[in-house]
Tab-separated table of C-alpha atoms and ligand atoms in Angstrom:
chain	number	residue	atom	x	y	z
U	1	MET	CA	-12.008	-28.969	-48.311
U	2	ASN	CA	-11.011	-31.368	-51.063
U	3	LYS	CA	-14.129	-32.297	-53.024
U	4	ASN	CA	-12.761	-35.769	-53.733
U	5	SER	CA	-12.611	-36.561	-50.070
U	6	THR	CA	-14.837	-39.307	-48.741
U	7	PRO	CA	-17.546	-38.606	-46.150
U	8	ARG	CA	-15.313	-40.343	-43.661
U	9	GLU	CA	-12.399	-38.021	-44.407
U	10	ARG	CA	-14.660	-35.005	-44.183
U	11	GLU	CA	-15.968	-36.174	-40.841
U	12	LEU	CA	-12.413	-36.566	-39.545
U	13	GLU	CA	-11.449	-33.163	-40.838
U	14	ILE	CA	-14.386	-31.553	-39.040
U	15	LYS	CA	-13.436	-33.382	-35.858
U	16	MET	CA	-9.855	-32.157	-36.071
U	17	LYS	CA	-11.084	-28.586	-36.447
U	18	LEU	CA	-13.417	-28.975	-33.475
U	19	LEU	CA	-10.560	-30.385	-31.427
U	20	ALA	CA	-8.216	-27.534	-32.314
U	21	ASN	CA	-10.963	-25.088	-31.432
U	22	PHE	CA	-11.551	-26.925	-28.169
U	23	GLY	CA	-7.890	-26.617	-27.178
U	24	SER	CA	-7.842	-22.891	-27.681
U	25	MET	CA	-11.191	-22.339	-25.941
U	26	VAL	CA	-10.382	-24.239	-22.786
U	27	SER	CA	-6.953	-22.716	-22.398
U	28	LYS	CA	-8.492	-19.235	-22.238
U	29	GLU	CA	-10.942	-19.888	-19.408
U	30	THR	CA	-9.473	-19.656	-15.913
U	31	LYS	CA	-12.624	-20.030	-13.844
U	32	ILE	CA	-13.670	-23.547	-13.010
U	33	ASP	CA	-17.456	-23.380	-13.479
U	34	PRO	CA	-17.509	-21.705	-16.906
U	35	LEU	CA	-14.647	-23.960	-17.933
U	36	LEU	CA	-16.594	-27.122	-17.104
U	37	GLU	CA	-19.557	-25.695	-18.983
U	38	ILE	CA	-17.475	-25.048	-22.102
U	39	ILE	CA	-15.969	-28.520	-21.933
U	40	ALA	CA	-19.378	-30.176	-21.642
U	41	VAL	CA	-20.830	-28.267	-24.587
U	42	GLN	CA	-17.792	-28.976	-26.752
U	43	VAL	CA	-17.767	-32.679	-25.980
U	44	LYS	CA	-21.424	-32.991	-26.910
U	45	THR	CA	-20.714	-31.330	-30.237
U	46	ILE	CA	-17.596	-33.313	-31.023
U	47	LEU	CA	-19.002	-36.713	-30.054
U	48	GLY	CA	-22.543	-36.062	-31.193
U	49	CYS	CA	-24.199	-37.081	-27.968
U	50	ASP	CA	-26.965	-35.739	-25.797
U	51	ARG	CA	-25.174	-35.116	-22.518
U	52	CYS	CA	-21.736	-34.643	-21.156
U	53	SER	CA	-20.934	-34.305	-17.477
U	54	VAL	CA	-17.586	-33.521	-15.983
U	55	PHE	CA	-17.155	-34.972	-12.511
U	56	ILE	CA	-14.405	-33.526	-10.330
U	57	TYR	CA	-12.768	-35.649	-7.668
U	58	ASP	CA	-12.867	-34.195	-4.163
U	59	LYS	CA	-10.183	-35.707	-1.961
U	60	LYS	CA	-11.738	-34.516	1.278
U	61	THR	CA	-14.961	-36.450	0.853
U	62	ASN	CA	-13.559	-39.155	-1.441
U	63	SER	CA	-16.367	-38.462	-3.876
U	64	LEU	CA	-16.926	-36.913	-7.285
U	65	TRP	CA	-19.087	-33.851	-7.819
U	66	SER	CA	-20.702	-32.374	-10.875
U	67	LYS	CA	-23.216	-29.691	-11.675
U	68	ILE	CA	-26.099	-31.353	-13.432
U	69	ALA	CA	-29.188	-29.809	-14.935
U	70	ILE	CA	-32.269	-30.850	-13.034
U	71	GLY	CA	-35.224	-29.157	-14.647
U	72	LEU	CA	-34.058	-25.618	-15.248
U	73	GLN	CA	-31.588	-25.583	-12.395
U	74	HIS	CA	-28.022	-26.735	-12.137
U	75	THR	CA	-27.615	-28.782	-9.026
U	76	GLU	CA	-24.496	-30.194	-7.527
U	77	VAL	CA	-24.563	-33.969	-7.329
U	78	ARG	CA	-22.035	-36.204	-5.611
U	79	VAL	CA	-21.025	-39.763	-6.308
U	80	PRO	CA	-18.849	-41.689	-3.819
U	81	LEU	CA	-15.656	-43.167	-5.243
U	82	GLY	CA	-16.279	-46.730	-6.397
U	83	THR	CA	-20.025	-46.190	-6.835
U	84	GLY	CA	-21.776	-46.162	-10.192
U	85	ILE	CA	-20.056	-45.886	-13.539
U	86	VAL	CA	-18.432	-42.587	-12.702
U	87	GLY	CA	-17.151	-43.757	-9.331
U	88	HIS	CA	-15.934	-46.971	-10.937
U	89	VAL	CA	-13.966	-45.161	-13.647
U	90	ALA	CA	-12.355	-42.868	-11.061
U	91	ALA	CA	-11.408	-45.822	-8.842
U	92	SER	CA	-10.029	-47.986	-11.649
U	93	GLY	CA	-8.537	-45.248	-13.828
U	94	MET	CA	-9.904	-47.095	-16.890
U	95	SER	CA	-12.323	-45.874	-19.543
U	96	VAL	CA	-15.580	-47.723	-20.054
U	97	ASN	CA	-17.855	-47.876	-23.097
U	98	ILE	CA	-21.270	-49.156	-22.122
U	99	PRO	CA	-23.766	-49.745	-24.951
U	100	ASN	CA	-26.667	-50.500	-22.617
U	101	ALA	CA	-26.471	-48.819	-19.237
U	102	TYR	CA	-29.410	-50.536	-17.585
U	103	SER	CA	-27.950	-53.970	-18.175
U	104	ASP	CA	-24.616	-53.036	-16.595
U	105	PRO	CA	-24.481	-53.948	-12.888
U	106	ARG	CA	-22.106	-51.028	-12.153
U	107	PHE	CA	-24.652	-48.482	-13.352
U	108	SER	CA	-26.518	-46.673	-10.622
U	109	LYS	CA	-29.990	-45.498	-11.551
U	110	GLU	CA	-29.895	-42.863	-8.847
U	111	LEU	CA	-28.995	-39.959	-11.137
U	112	ASP	CA	-31.570	-40.885	-13.746
U	113	ARG	CA	-34.179	-40.927	-10.999
U	114	LEU	CA	-33.076	-37.491	-9.850
U	115	THR	CA	-32.969	-35.963	-13.299
U	116	GLY	CA	-35.866	-37.847	-14.880
U	117	TYR	CA	-33.454	-38.753	-17.646
U	118	SER	CA	-33.115	-42.020	-19.445
U	119	THR	CA	-29.510	-43.104	-19.877
U	120	LYS	CA	-28.954	-45.526	-22.756
U	121	ASN	CA	-25.265	-45.657	-23.543
U	122	ILE	CA	-22.293	-44.219	-21.668
U	123	LEU	CA	-18.736	-43.441	-22.568
U	124	ALA	CA	-16.714	-42.463	-19.514
U	125	THR	CA	-13.026	-41.747	-19.258
U	126	PRO	CA	-10.838	-40.662	-16.359
U	127	LEU	CA	-9.331	-37.189	-16.181
U	128	LYS	CA	-5.716	-37.448	-15.107
U	129	ASN	CA	-3.283	-34.692	-14.270
U	130	ILE	CA	0.290	-34.611	-15.581
U	131	SER	CA	1.519	-36.859	-12.809
U	132	GLY	CA	-1.186	-39.397	-13.680
U	133	LYS	CA	-3.395	-38.774	-10.649
U	134	ILE	CA	-7.137	-38.974	-11.206
U	135	ILE	CA	-8.715	-35.540	-10.902
U	136	GLY	CA	-12.128	-36.455	-12.251
U	137	VAL	CA	-14.210	-38.300	-14.807
U	138	PHE	CA	-15.640	-37.336	-18.140
U	139	GLU	CA	-18.958	-38.895	-18.952
U	140	ALA	CA	-20.619	-38.697	-22.353
U	141	ILE	CA	-24.162	-40.032	-22.500
U	142	ASN	CA	-26.560	-41.114	-25.240
U	143	LYS	CA	-24.834	-40.991	-28.585
U	144	PHE	CA	-27.376	-39.853	-31.185
U	145	THR	CA	-26.728	-42.425	-33.875
U	146	ARG	CA	-25.617	-45.710	-32.342
U	147	ALA	CA	-23.487	-46.684	-29.364
U	148	PHE	CA	-20.146	-44.937	-28.821
U	149	THR	CA	-17.326	-46.310	-30.974
U	150	ASP	CA	-13.647	-47.003	-30.279
U	151	GLU	CA	-12.890	-43.855	-32.190
U	152	ASP	CA	-15.148	-41.873	-29.858
U	153	GLU	CA	-13.239	-43.348	-26.974
U	154	GLY	CA	-9.941	-42.219	-28.486
U	155	ILE	CA	-11.294	-38.733	-29.043
U	156	LEU	CA	-12.673	-38.499	-25.513
U	157	LYS	CA	-9.281	-39.544	-24.131
U	158	LEU	CA	-7.598	-36.875	-26.191
U	159	ILE	CA	-10.089	-34.264	-25.058
U	160	SER	CA	-9.733	-35.336	-21.462
U	161	SER	CA	-5.981	-34.787	-21.512
U	162	LEU	CA	-6.498	-31.256	-22.827
U	163	ALA	CA	-9.305	-30.632	-20.380
U	164	ALA	CA	-7.369	-32.020	-17.412
U	165	SER	CA	-4.621	-29.462	-17.721
U	166	ALA	CA	-7.123	-26.633	-18.131
U	167	ILE	CA	-8.985	-27.830	-15.032
U	168	GLU	CA	-5.755	-28.058	-13.058
U	169	ASN	CA	-4.903	-24.509	-14.069
U	170	ALA	CA	-8.324	-23.233	-13.120
U	171	LYS	CA	-8.102	-24.925	-9.721
U	172	LEU	CA	-4.670	-23.429	-9.133
U	173	TYR	CA	-5.890	-20.032	-10.208
U	174	GLN	CA	-8.878	-20.232	-7.917
U	175	ARG	CA	-6.817	-21.422	-4.965
U	176	LEU	CA	-4.367	-18.608	-5.545
U	177	SER	CA	-7.000	-15.941	-5.647
U	178	GLU	CA	-8.797	-17.367	-2.629
U	179	SER	CA	-5.643	-17.230	-0.545
U	180	GLN	CA	-4.828	-13.793	-1.857
U	181	LEU	CA	-8.252	-12.540	-0.926
U	182	GLU	CA	-7.894	-13.982	2.527
U	183	THR	CA	-4.636	-12.095	2.952
U	184	ILE	CA	-6.358	-8.941	1.852
U	185	TYR	CA	-9.214	-9.309	4.278
U	186	ARG	CA	-6.749	-9.970	7.070
U	187	LEU	CA	-4.561	-7.007	6.256
U	188	ALA	CA	-7.437	-4.659	5.697
U	189	THR	CA	-9.130	-5.512	8.948
U	190	THR	CA	-5.923	-5.355	10.978
U	191	ALA	CA	-5.335	-1.884	9.652
U	192	GLU	CA	-8.724	-1.169	11.195
U	193	TYR	CA	-8.905	2.269	9.732
U	194	ARG	CA	-8.896	3.717	13.208
U	195	ASP	CA	-9.752	7.101	11.705
U	196	GLN	CA	-13.030	5.988	10.234
U	197	GLN	CA	-16.192	4.877	11.834
U	198	ASP	CA	-17.187	2.551	9.093
U	199	THR	CA	-14.253	0.599	7.785
U	200	ALA	CA	-16.303	-1.916	5.895
U	201	ILE	CA	-18.221	0.666	3.919
U	202	HIS	CA	-15.123	2.634	3.011
U	203	LEU	CA	-13.297	-0.485	1.816
U	204	ARG	CA	-16.267	-1.556	-0.190
U	205	HIS	CA	-16.664	1.853	-1.785
U	206	ILE	CA	-13.033	2.092	-2.787
U	207	SER	CA	-13.205	-1.372	-4.261
U	208	GLU	CA	-16.412	-0.772	-6.193
U	209	TYR	CA	-15.629	2.725	-7.434
U	210	SER	CA	-12.147	1.775	-8.536
U	211	SER	CA	-13.283	-1.281	-10.457
U	212	LEU	CA	-16.143	0.637	-12.075
U	213	ILE	CA	-13.705	3.298	-13.239
U	214	ALA	CA	-11.310	0.631	-14.498
U	215	GLN	CA	-14.150	-1.007	-16.387
U	216	SER	CA	-15.267	2.275	-17.884
U	217	MET	CA	-11.685	2.904	-19.036
U	218	GLY	CA	-11.754	-0.381	-20.932
U	219	LEU	CA	-9.186	-2.240	-18.857
U	220	THR	CA	-9.013	-6.008	-19.267
U	221	GLN	CA	-11.192	-8.196	-17.083
U	222	GLU	CA	-8.086	-9.358	-15.255
U	223	ASN	CA	-6.964	-5.802	-14.500
U	224	ILE	CA	-10.442	-4.827	-13.394
U	225	GLU	CA	-10.341	-7.720	-10.918
U	226	ILE	CA	-6.883	-6.708	-9.749
U	227	VAL	CA	-8.053	-3.150	-9.084
U	228	ARG	CA	-11.138	-4.457	-7.335
U	229	TYR	CA	-9.204	-6.577	-4.884
U	230	ALA	CA	-6.013	-4.527	-4.507
U	231	SER	CA	-7.597	-1.112	-3.951
U	232	PRO	CA	-8.934	-1.791	-0.418
U	233	LEU	CA	-5.321	-1.978	0.756
U	234	HIS	CA	-4.402	1.551	-0.324
U	235	ASP	CA	-4.331	2.981	3.236
U	236	ILE	CA	-2.916	-0.079	4.978
U	237	GLY	CA	0.094	2.057	5.972
U	238	LYS	CA	-2.119	4.024	8.363
U	239	VAL	CA	-1.415	1.254	10.905
U	240	GLY	CA	1.934	2.962	11.373
U	241	ILE	CA	0.489	6.384	12.199
U	242	ALA	CA	0.071	7.422	15.856
U	243	ASP	CA	-3.448	7.913	17.203
U	244	ALA	CA	-2.590	11.459	18.249
U	245	ILE	CA	-2.238	12.356	14.585
U	246	LEU	CA	-4.652	10.033	12.873
U	247	LEU	CA	-7.498	10.730	15.276
U	248	LYS	CA	-6.882	14.428	15.771
U	249	PRO	CA	-10.308	16.052	15.597
U	250	GLY	CA	-9.043	19.109	13.728
U	251	LYS	CA	-6.563	20.373	11.220
U	252	LEU	CA	-3.099	18.821	11.287
U	253	THR	CA	-0.006	20.975	11.813
U	254	ASP	CA	2.562	20.907	9.024
U	255	ASP	CA	4.735	18.532	11.023
U	256	GLU	CA	1.827	16.255	11.713
U	257	PHE	CA	0.852	16.190	8.073
U	258	GLU	CA	4.462	15.322	7.142
U	259	GLU	CA	4.138	12.357	9.491
U	260	MET	CA	0.747	11.478	8.042
U	261	LYS	CA	2.178	11.382	4.516
U	262	LYS	CA	4.356	8.485	5.557
U	263	HIS	CA	1.348	6.150	5.461
U	264	THR	CA	2.121	5.728	1.754
U	265	LEU	CA	5.682	4.596	2.494
U	266	TYR	CA	4.591	2.307	5.332
U	267	GLY	CA	1.969	0.747	3.079
U	268	ALA	CA	4.495	0.181	0.310
U	269	LYS	CA	6.831	-1.451	2.817
U	270	ILE	CA	4.158	-3.765	4.200
U	271	LEU	CA	3.283	-4.916	0.700
U	272	ALA	CA	6.808	-4.947	-0.727
U	273	ASN	CA	8.326	-7.962	-2.502
U	274	ALA	CA	5.045	-9.756	-2.991
U	275	GLU	CA	4.959	-12.397	-5.675
U	276	SER	CA	1.358	-12.226	-6.797
U	277	ASP	CA	0.185	-9.699	-9.376
U	278	LEU	CA	-2.518	-8.701	-6.970
U	279	LEU	CA	-0.251	-7.747	-4.083
U	280	ARG	CA	2.262	-6.115	-6.430
U	281	ALA	CA	-0.548	-3.895	-7.671
U	282	ALA	CA	-1.647	-3.237	-4.090
U	283	CYS	CA	1.901	-2.147	-3.274
U	284	LYS	CA	1.972	0.371	-6.126
U	285	ILE	CA	-1.437	1.671	-5.137
U	286	ALA	CA	-0.454	2.080	-1.487
U	287	ALA	CA	2.745	3.870	-2.510
U	288	SER	CA	1.274	6.205	-5.120
U	289	HIS	CA	-2.380	6.930	-4.370
U	290	HIS	CA	-1.524	10.443	-3.112
U	291	GLU	CA	0.617	11.349	-6.098
U	292	LYS	CA	-1.006	14.041	-8.232
U	293	TYR	CA	-1.183	14.194	-11.986
U	294	ASN	CA	0.536	17.602	-12.017
U	295	GLY	CA	3.458	16.293	-9.966
U	296	LYS	CA	2.507	18.108	-6.742
U	297	GLY	CA	1.549	15.038	-4.728
U	298	TYR	CA	3.470	12.831	-2.328
U	299	PRO	CA	5.602	10.909	-1.464
U	300	ASN	CA	7.662	11.197	-4.659
U	301	GLY	CA	6.130	14.023	-6.675
U	302	LEU	CA	5.550	11.656	-9.592
U	303	LYS	CA	3.876	13.225	-12.600
U	304	GLY	CA	1.361	12.052	-15.222
U	305	GLU	CA	2.025	8.567	-16.515
U	306	GLU	CA	4.889	8.118	-14.072
U	307	ILE	CA	2.156	7.405	-11.563
U	308	PRO	CA	0.987	3.798	-11.958
U	309	LEU	CA	-2.434	3.685	-13.641
U	310	PHE	CA	-3.989	1.696	-10.803
U	311	ALA	CA	-2.905	4.417	-8.369
U	312	ARG	CA	-4.333	7.161	-10.600
U	313	ILE	CA	-7.639	5.305	-10.545
U	314	VAL	CA	-7.682	4.702	-6.792
U	315	SER	CA	-6.757	8.350	-6.177
U	316	VAL	CA	-10.052	9.484	-7.704
U	317	ALA	CA	-12.050	6.818	-5.864
U	318	ASP	CA	-10.319	7.624	-2.571
U	319	VAL	CA	-10.740	11.392	-2.645
U	320	PHE	CA	-14.326	11.118	-3.811
U	321	ASP	CA	-15.179	8.725	-1.004
U	322	ALA	CA	-13.197	10.679	1.618
U	323	LEU	CA	-15.117	13.816	0.665
U	324	CYS	CA	-18.463	12.042	0.913
U	325	MET	CA	-17.704	10.542	4.315
U	326	LYS	CA	-17.561	12.235	7.664
U	327	ARG	CA	-14.045	12.349	9.110
U	328	VAL	CA	-12.882	13.404	12.567
U	329	TYR	CA	-11.467	16.479	10.844
U	330	LYS	CA	-14.275	17.335	8.423
U	331	PRO	CA	-18.013	16.996	7.821
U	332	LYS	CA	-19.292	14.980	4.859
U	333	TRP	CA	-19.820	16.604	1.514
U	334	ASP	CA	-22.760	16.298	-0.791
U	335	PRO	CA	-21.876	13.706	-3.496
U	336	LYS	CA	-22.628	16.218	-6.278
U	337	ASP	CA	-20.128	18.680	-4.779
U	338	ALA	CA	-17.585	15.902	-4.411
U	339	HIS	CA	-18.131	14.998	-8.064
U	340	ASP	CA	-17.634	18.634	-9.104
U	341	PHE	CA	-14.441	18.800	-7.066
U	342	ILE	CA	-13.033	15.759	-8.910
U	343	MET	CA	-13.921	17.263	-12.288
U	344	LYS	CA	-12.469	20.645	-11.351
U	345	GLN	CA	-9.193	18.973	-10.346
U	346	SER	CA	-9.032	16.920	-13.559
U	347	GLY	CA	-5.592	17.574	-15.044
U	348	ASN	CA	-4.309	18.987	-11.736
U	349	ASP	CA	-4.752	16.353	-9.046
U	350	PHE	CA	-6.234	13.713	-11.304
U	351	ASP	CA	-5.543	12.026	-14.612
U	352	PRO	CA	-8.138	13.528	-17.011
U	353	SER	CA	-8.897	10.132	-18.558
U	354	VAL	CA	-9.629	8.718	-15.096
U	355	ALA	CA	-11.768	11.738	-14.202
U	356	THR	CA	-13.705	11.362	-17.461
U	357	ALA	CA	-14.308	7.684	-16.758
U	358	PHE	CA	-15.447	8.597	-13.248
U	359	ASP	CA	-17.834	11.160	-14.711
U	360	ARG	CA	-19.242	8.544	-17.110
U	361	ILE	CA	-20.065	6.044	-14.401
U	362	PHE	CA	-21.084	8.617	-11.775
U	363	PRO	CA	-24.772	7.587	-11.882
U	364	GLU	CA	-23.734	4.041	-10.967
U	365	ILE	CA	-21.553	5.328	-8.160
U	366	LEU	CA	-24.491	7.224	-6.726
U	367	LYS	CA	-26.563	4.063	-6.879
U	368	LEU	CA	-23.876	2.093	-5.052
U	369	GLN	CA	-23.642	4.749	-2.361
U	370	GLN	CA	-27.347	4.397	-1.866
U	371	ASN	CA	-27.057	0.635	-1.582
U	372	THR	CA	-24.275	0.613	0.970
U	373	THR	CA	-26.009	3.042	3.234
U	374	ASP	CA	-28.930	0.657	3.026
U	375	GLY	CA	-26.715	-1.759	4.876
U	376	ARG	CA	-25.346	-4.370	2.494
U	377	LYS	CA	-22.752	-6.087	4.574
U	378	SER	CA	-20.044	-7.741	2.498
U	379	ILE	CA	-16.868	-5.715	2.213
U	380	ILE	CA	-15.914	-6.661	-1.281
U	381	PRO	CA	-18.315	-7.468	-4.074
U	382	GLY	CA	-18.064	-10.551	-6.213
U	383	ILE	CA	-16.784	-12.910	-3.576
U	384	SER	CA	-19.015	-15.792	-2.915
U	385	LYS	CA	-18.517	-17.801	0.221
U	386	LYS	CA	-19.523	-20.965	-1.584
U	387	ASN	CA	-16.830	-23.571	-1.686
U	388	ASN	CA	-17.142	-26.446	-4.074
U	389	GLY	CA	-15.074	-28.562	-1.757
U	390	MET	CA	-12.459	-29.064	-4.405
U	391	PHE	CA	-9.457	-28.448	-2.233
R	401	C2E	P1	-8.483	10.551	4.125
R	401	C2E	O1	-9.288	11.183	5.200
R	401	C2E	O2	-8.861	9.158	3.708
R	401	C2E	O3	-8.499	11.490	2.860
R	401	C2E	C1	-7.992	11.066	1.641
R	401	C2E	C2	-7.811	12.231	0.703
R	401	C2E	O4	-9.066	12.801	0.389
R	401	C2E	C3	-6.998	13.386	1.270
R	401	C2E	O5	-5.629	13.120	1.123
R	401	C2E	C4	-7.463	14.533	0.403
R	401	C2E	O6	-6.805	14.483	-0.852
R	401	C2E	C5	-8.900	14.221	0.179
R	401	C2E	N1	-9.720	14.951	1.154
R	401	C2E	C6	-10.279	14.461	2.272
R	401	C2E	N2	-10.984	15.417	2.906
R	401	C2E	C7	-10.860	16.542	2.166
R	401	C2E	C8	-11.397	17.886	2.281
R	401	C2E	O7	-12.107	18.245	3.201
R	401	C2E	N3	-11.055	18.775	1.304
R	401	C2E	C9	-10.271	18.405	0.246
R	401	C2E	N4	-9.998	19.329	-0.684
R	401	C2E	N5	-9.751	17.159	0.114
R	401	C2E	C10	-10.063	16.245	1.060
R	401	C2E	P2	-4.578	13.903	2.006
R	401	C2E	O8	-4.929	15.307	2.132
R	401	C2E	O9	-3.222	13.561	1.482
R	401	C2E	O10	-4.736	13.240	3.425
R	401	C2E	C11	-4.326	11.937	3.670
R	401	C2E	C12	-4.843	11.484	4.975
R	401	C2E	O11	-4.305	12.337	6.004
R	401	C2E	C13	-6.349	11.605	5.129
R	401	C2E	O12	-6.964	10.466	4.580
R	401	C2E	C14	-6.490	11.709	6.633
R	401	C2E	O13	-6.368	10.441	7.227
R	401	C2E	C15	-5.289	12.505	7.038
R	401	C2E	N6	-5.582	13.943	7.165
R	401	C2E	C16	-5.476	14.890	6.216
R	401	C2E	N7	-5.806	16.085	6.707
R	401	C2E	C17	-6.167	15.895	7.995
R	401	C2E	C18	-6.604	16.782	9.056
R	401	C2E	O14	-6.733	17.992	8.902
R	401	C2E	N8	-6.866	16.213	10.246
R	401	C2E	C19	-6.714	14.898	10.465
R	401	C2E	N9	-6.990	14.380	11.658
R	401	C2E	N10	-6.285	14.018	9.503
R	401	C2E	C20	-6.024	14.533	8.290
R	402	SIN	C1	-23.393	-43.642	-12.864
R	402	SIN	O1	-22.248	-43.187	-12.633
R	402	SIN	O2	-23.642	-44.844	-12.779
R	402	SIN	C2	-24.467	-42.704	-13.247
R	402	SIN	C3	-24.347	-42.430	-14.688
R	402	SIN	C4	-25.175	-41.244	-15.060
R	402	SIN	O3	-24.663	-40.119	-14.964
R	402	SIN	O4	-26.312	-41.396	-15.479
R	403	SIN	C1	-4.391	19.150	4.549
R	403	SIN	O1	-4.653	19.335	5.750
R	403	SIN	O2	-3.431	19.712	3.990
R	403	SIN	C2	-5.225	18.187	3.769
R	403	SIN	C3	-6.548	18.755	3.398
R	403	SIN	C4	-7.654	17.863	3.849
R	403	SIN	O3	-7.527	16.619	3.701
R	403	SIN	O4	-8.649	18.366	4.376
R	404	FE	FE1	-4.196	7.578	1.786
């Protein structure tokens, strides 16, 4: 920093740095709640005010919602369009700078009553998407020094244009993964796993074990999520296998096993040509989860790294869980024996780095097994049914 610069110049320079930092922070976050949190914290820092709330417009209810701290809890509050400052800004599409909230007739004291907060001054600006539609409102409250200035207003407008595109992306991302998950649930339950008594538990195990292994191997958060949600589809191709084979209560003949092997090809076909990363991964997993590291698996005899990593991971999770579960053709194994089997086959059936990761997180796997037999119901972890009503 130039030491001849005036305090004013220094202040501007700091603001520019904060803004640049803001842009890079918000573009990295794809989940809506943490994103809104980051935005609020950043705005408070940049504008030097006590509170910042981001209200998101919900078309369905024609209202704006925000998560606001009430005591120690974050509670969702809703403001109808046209009501209060926030509702007014959303309806008019114009920013407002209010030096004294309680003397403004548009101000609604409702939120202050709820939060026990005392609003003095407000700077609120609309959040617009690229096509100019209002997607929400930014509200900065109680500037520390004086009332908000015109410069603050300019900065908030700038921030809101950056934030709006990040929020749009996060909404898109969320919508995408919600619809993808729905597809997965549908597919997985249609497949019905006719060969297993407890479909839900098996799906959940595969999902949890695979994502734990992926995590232990140091995969990115995104890839861990992909493994978590794609792995339950690995045996979807079993829908194409006749009951006489799938449900046979004993050892399969060679011919029958040849038929059985086709579940990998059927699965790959069902999931072929998908556009999402998630379903593309699911397709590879379905196709290659019975390949073996030494090249002696099926359907293609792929070897080592030729086998997609996700499939090498699911292979360990699948065999471990199959061994631990009762099947029409076999009794269940003790988990310790199943673990030893995996480790013994490391380098033969399984990728040694996957087996090592499995070994590392084995205590957690045992814990999960315990939990699921205790009757936790949801098939796949990490999915909350809560809908913010954004769409
Ligand atoms: P699955 O029952 O889900 O088993 C998945 C994989 O776990 C098996 O793939 C195998 O690698 C491993 N596995 C399961 N049980 C045992 C076991 O008792 N010993 C050992 N060493 N490994 C075991 P695999 O062999 O390619 O089988 C694929 C699918 O074919 C099985 O899925 C199952 O649905 C069916 N299958 C395999 N063998 C038989 C059988 O003898 N009778 C019947 N009815 N189905 C079978
Ligand atoms: C309002 O929109 O009038 C309420 C402002 C606030 O959040 O305190
Ligand atoms: C086979 O029958 O060859 C597969 C072994 C098994 O899954 O028990
Ligand atoms: Fe399989």
